[in-house]
């Protein structure tokens, strides 16, 4: 954005618009989001600064005599066109919206000081790390052009026309009106969402691909894995003689439209189709990972590693987990334990529900995330999850869902058959989820067409697959992403959606929540990366927890050929969906959202082995070990997590 002119120095209370820089023609708008915080994304203080210049014609209409008398008095304006959004400082005429999501009093005190002295904001920002500057710039760019940005602009303009807006208190009045109308909170939630999905910034000179994955051998492994997936998909396409995509005939479109809400009754012939890959295939890729820097190392700790994952990554042990997630401790009340029938509701449950209702009424994403660390009440869970993920069901969201539905009806994709196949093999055979078969088809088919999902590839180690389009002569014209969302479904993919069907009965809302869950968390469960919540780190963390705290059990299972990870991998890659009872699974996912991490999945997997350790020490084969761990539907999540994390000697 180009800035035409600003005042040379701060001006105190003024009686004319001229002193506010109003001689500038037209309306100039500036927006910059300041994030003043520690690295912890929960401790954020964000300010949004906007300066509004009314047009000269409007000013003449409002204050004609004053403007005519003062028009030639204050001409000390310096041209300043080359400063960036994050460097621009405006000495007067601010509208400051303060967004408090911090709990640290020191940060609050510092932020209050900056708010009271806005001229010093640049010098403060310059003291912050380069990482912060990059983050601010990225957030500004991502929010510009969004629906929220345009609505906020519109609302601020409307505020200027209201009679209660006074020149002497311009910024305070506009801030008060925006806050009262709820836009401050919406902006805060949008920024909070961006902070969660924002990839960590690396070295300034590092190439862009390092943002996706800093370790080269991980990148190569992901590329090779993608080639295998594409080869499997192309071979299926060639064998069956089915195109990757085709336009549906009009009669077929009408038929699909009529049975859109009853697709579960359709019985297409899927015998020729097979899943592109299963979790066990992906596990073999992870087992084969090797760091080339350690290939010739004489360090015995690398060679003598007991587990299947043979790479070294920094994963948390129990003491670090206790420090990271204290709200899961024994001294905190927990839904899943303290809401049991024999526990009086007055001790915890009633007060927790009362606080939850307040959080929902405040519409604060940060507060909702902190609250969910102790579990979400059944009656509030849907609202709290939507708030944490910052998903809405506004008219534009419904319109977007209807557009995706129209794309499904108009065109048939090969991956549609993979979705049908997966739902039939998994959710349709599950005692908890078979009733949601129609919803699963609707959501997953729309998901495959949504190009907005491609956004997550900017911070995902994976690359969206592409297909070449041929013209009538047979020559390749261009390459396009296939499927449109860049995600090829695998065996068990539909189980990511199934638990959400218990919370949302409106397909458009269900879709928005699933899409946000996927681009924040679930994609990491099937892509090769070194991220702390990535599948490689989770597997390594699981093995190290068992090796450290249950070494005899780990060694016994290894000796009989029943590596623990081969049993637990299917739990981890699905985040336990389809293995735990639904109420326990939702309690687990409460903590995933609250802790903003998938690490809790690896901890629970280790806790399950610890709980069944006595029986597992008696087994003599992989089959018998799997039989001991076949049924997890009777397990209680929170007691297992608390005992393993906080009652285990270290």
PDB file of N, CA, C and O in Angstrom, residues 36 66 70 104 133 149 162 170 253 344-346 451 511 549 564 574 589 591 626:
ATOM      1  N   UNK A  36       3.153  -8.229  19.798  1.00  0.00           N
ATOM      2  CA  UNK A  36       4.187  -8.022  20.801  1.00  0.00           C
ATOM      3  C   UNK A  36       4.073  -9.138  21.814  1.00  0.00           C
ATOM      4  O   UNK A  36       3.140  -9.167  22.600  1.00  0.00           O
ATOM      5  N   UNK A  66     -14.345  26.677   9.202  1.00  0.00           N
ATOM      6  CA  UNK A  66     -13.065  26.363   9.843  1.00  0.00           C
ATOM      7  C   UNK A  66     -12.022  25.967   8.812  1.00  0.00           C
ATOM      8  O   UNK A  66     -10.863  26.374   8.878  1.00  0.00           O
ATOM      9  N   UNK A  70      -8.463  27.870   7.904  1.00  0.00           N
ATOM     10  CA  UNK A  70      -7.211  27.191   8.241  1.00  0.00           C
ATOM     11  C   UNK A  70      -6.531  26.517   7.050  1.00  0.00           C
ATOM     12  O   UNK A  70      -5.475  25.929   7.218  1.00  0.00           O
ATOM     13  N   UNK A 104       0.123 -13.029  30.729  1.00  0.00           N
ATOM     14  CA  UNK A 104       1.324 -12.603  31.421  1.00  0.00           C
ATOM     15  C   UNK A 104       1.210 -11.130  31.807  1.00  0.00           C
ATOM     16  O   UNK A 104       1.119 -10.270  30.947  1.00  0.00           O
ATOM     17  N   UNK A 133       9.175  -9.737  13.097  1.00  0.00           N
ATOM     18  CA  UNK A 133       8.898  -8.871  11.951  1.00  0.00           C
ATOM     19  C   UNK A 133       8.351  -9.671  10.782  1.00  0.00           C
ATOM     20  O   UNK A 133       7.397  -9.254  10.116  1.00  0.00           O
ATOM     21  N   UNK A 149     -11.459  -8.484   6.466  1.00  0.00           N
ATOM     22  CA  UNK A 149     -10.789  -7.211   6.207  1.00  0.00           C
ATOM     23  C   UNK A 149     -11.744  -6.212   5.570  1.00  0.00           C
ATOM     24  O   UNK A 149     -11.844  -5.048   5.993  1.00  0.00           O
ATOM     25  N   UNK A 162     -21.355   8.482  12.291  1.00  0.00           N
ATOM     26  CA  UNK A 162     -22.295   8.491  13.399  1.00  0.00           C
ATOM     27  C   UNK A 162     -22.134   9.771  14.210  1.00  0.00           C
ATOM     28  O   UNK A 162     -21.010  10.265  14.405  1.00  0.00           O
ATOM     29  N   UNK A 170     -11.731  11.154  18.522  1.00  0.00           N
ATOM     30  CA  UNK A 170     -12.007  10.343  17.334  1.00  0.00           C
ATOM     31  C   UNK A 170     -11.592   8.886  17.522  1.00  0.00           C
ATOM     32  O   UNK A 170     -12.380   7.969  17.333  1.00  0.00           O
ATOM     33  N   UNK A 253     -26.283 -36.078 -13.443  1.00  0.00           N
ATOM     34  CA  UNK A 253     -26.269 -34.926 -12.545  1.00  0.00           C
ATOM     35  C   UNK A 253     -27.590 -34.811 -11.780  1.00  0.00           C
ATOM     36  O   UNK A 253     -27.612 -34.569 -10.569  1.00  0.00           O
ATOM     37  N   UNK A 344     -19.635 -35.513  43.251  1.00  0.00           N
ATOM     38  CA  UNK A 344     -20.657 -34.453  43.328  1.00  0.00           C
ATOM     39  C   UNK A 344     -20.386 -33.362  42.299  1.00  0.00           C
ATOM     40  O   UNK A 344     -19.249 -32.886  42.193  1.00  0.00           O
ATOM     41  N   UNK A 345     -21.403 -32.947  41.525  1.00  0.00           N
ATOM     42  CA  UNK A 345     -21.194 -31.930  40.480  1.00  0.00           C
ATOM     43  C   UNK A 345     -20.657 -30.618  41.021  1.00  0.00           C
ATOM     44  O   UNK A 345     -19.944 -29.902  40.309  1.00  0.00           O
ATOM     45  N   UNK A 346     -20.973 -30.291  42.273  1.00  0.00           N
ATOM     46  CA  UNK A 346     -20.546 -29.009  42.830  1.00  0.00           C
ATOM     47  C   UNK A 346     -19.034 -28.908  42.981  1.00  0.00           C
ATOM     48  O   UNK A 346     -18.485 -27.805  43.065  1.00  0.00           O
ATOM     49  N   UNK A 451     -10.253 -25.956  -3.416  1.00  0.00           N
ATOM     50  CA  UNK A 451      -8.887 -25.469  -3.669  1.00  0.00           C
ATOM     51  C   UNK A 451      -8.346 -24.655  -2.507  1.00  0.00           C
ATOM     52  O   UNK A 451      -7.139 -24.399  -2.446  1.00  0.00           O
ATOM     53  N   UNK A 511     -18.488 -29.388   7.513  1.00  0.00           N
ATOM     54  CA  UNK A 511     -17.408 -29.295   6.532  1.00  0.00           C
ATOM     55  C   UNK A 511     -16.366 -28.273   6.957  1.00  0.00           C
ATOM     56  O   UNK A 511     -15.161 -28.529   6.878  1.00  0.00           O
ATOM     57  N   UNK A 549      10.612 -45.651  30.156  1.00  0.00           N
ATOM     58  CA  UNK A 549       9.813 -45.914  31.354  1.00  0.00           C
ATOM     59  C   UNK A 549       9.286 -47.348  31.437  1.00  0.00           C
ATOM     60  O   UNK A 549       8.840 -47.764  32.497  1.00  0.00           O
ATOM     61  N   UNK A 564       6.457 -52.624  19.307  1.00  0.00           N
ATOM     62  CA  UNK A 564       5.279 -51.871  19.756  1.00  0.00           C
ATOM     63  C   UNK A 564       4.725 -50.908  18.716  1.00  0.00           C
ATOM     64  O   UNK A 564       3.503 -50.748  18.602  1.00  0.00           O
ATOM     65  N   UNK A 574      -4.481 -42.376  12.922  1.00  0.00           N
ATOM     66  CA  UNK A 574      -5.892 -41.971  12.921  1.00  0.00           C
ATOM     67  C   UNK A 574      -6.255 -41.113  14.128  1.00  0.00           C
ATOM     68  O   UNK A 574      -7.422 -40.784  14.303  1.00  0.00           O
ATOM     69  N   UNK A 589      -9.599 -35.439  21.785  1.00  0.00           N
ATOM     70  CA  UNK A 589      -9.481 -34.359  20.810  1.00  0.00           C
ATOM     71  C   UNK A 589      -9.672 -32.991  21.464  1.00  0.00           C
ATOM     72  O   UNK A 589      -9.151 -31.990  20.961  1.00  0.00           O
ATOM     73  N   UNK A 591      -8.265 -32.202  24.202  1.00  0.00           N
ATOM     74  CA  UNK A 591      -6.901 -31.870  24.637  1.00  0.00           C
ATOM     75  C   UNK A 591      -5.976 -31.575  23.462  1.00  0.00           C
ATOM     76  O   UNK A 591      -5.051 -30.776  23.589  1.00  0.00           O
ATOM     77  N   UNK A 626      -1.210 -58.402  19.592  1.00  0.00           N
ATOM     78  CA  UNK A 626      -2.295 -57.650  18.953  1.00  0.00           C
ATOM     79  C   UNK A 626      -3.643 -58.018  19.545  1.00  0.00           C
ATOM     80  O   UNK A 626      -4.535 -57.168  19.666  1.00  0.00           O
TER      81      UNK A 626
END
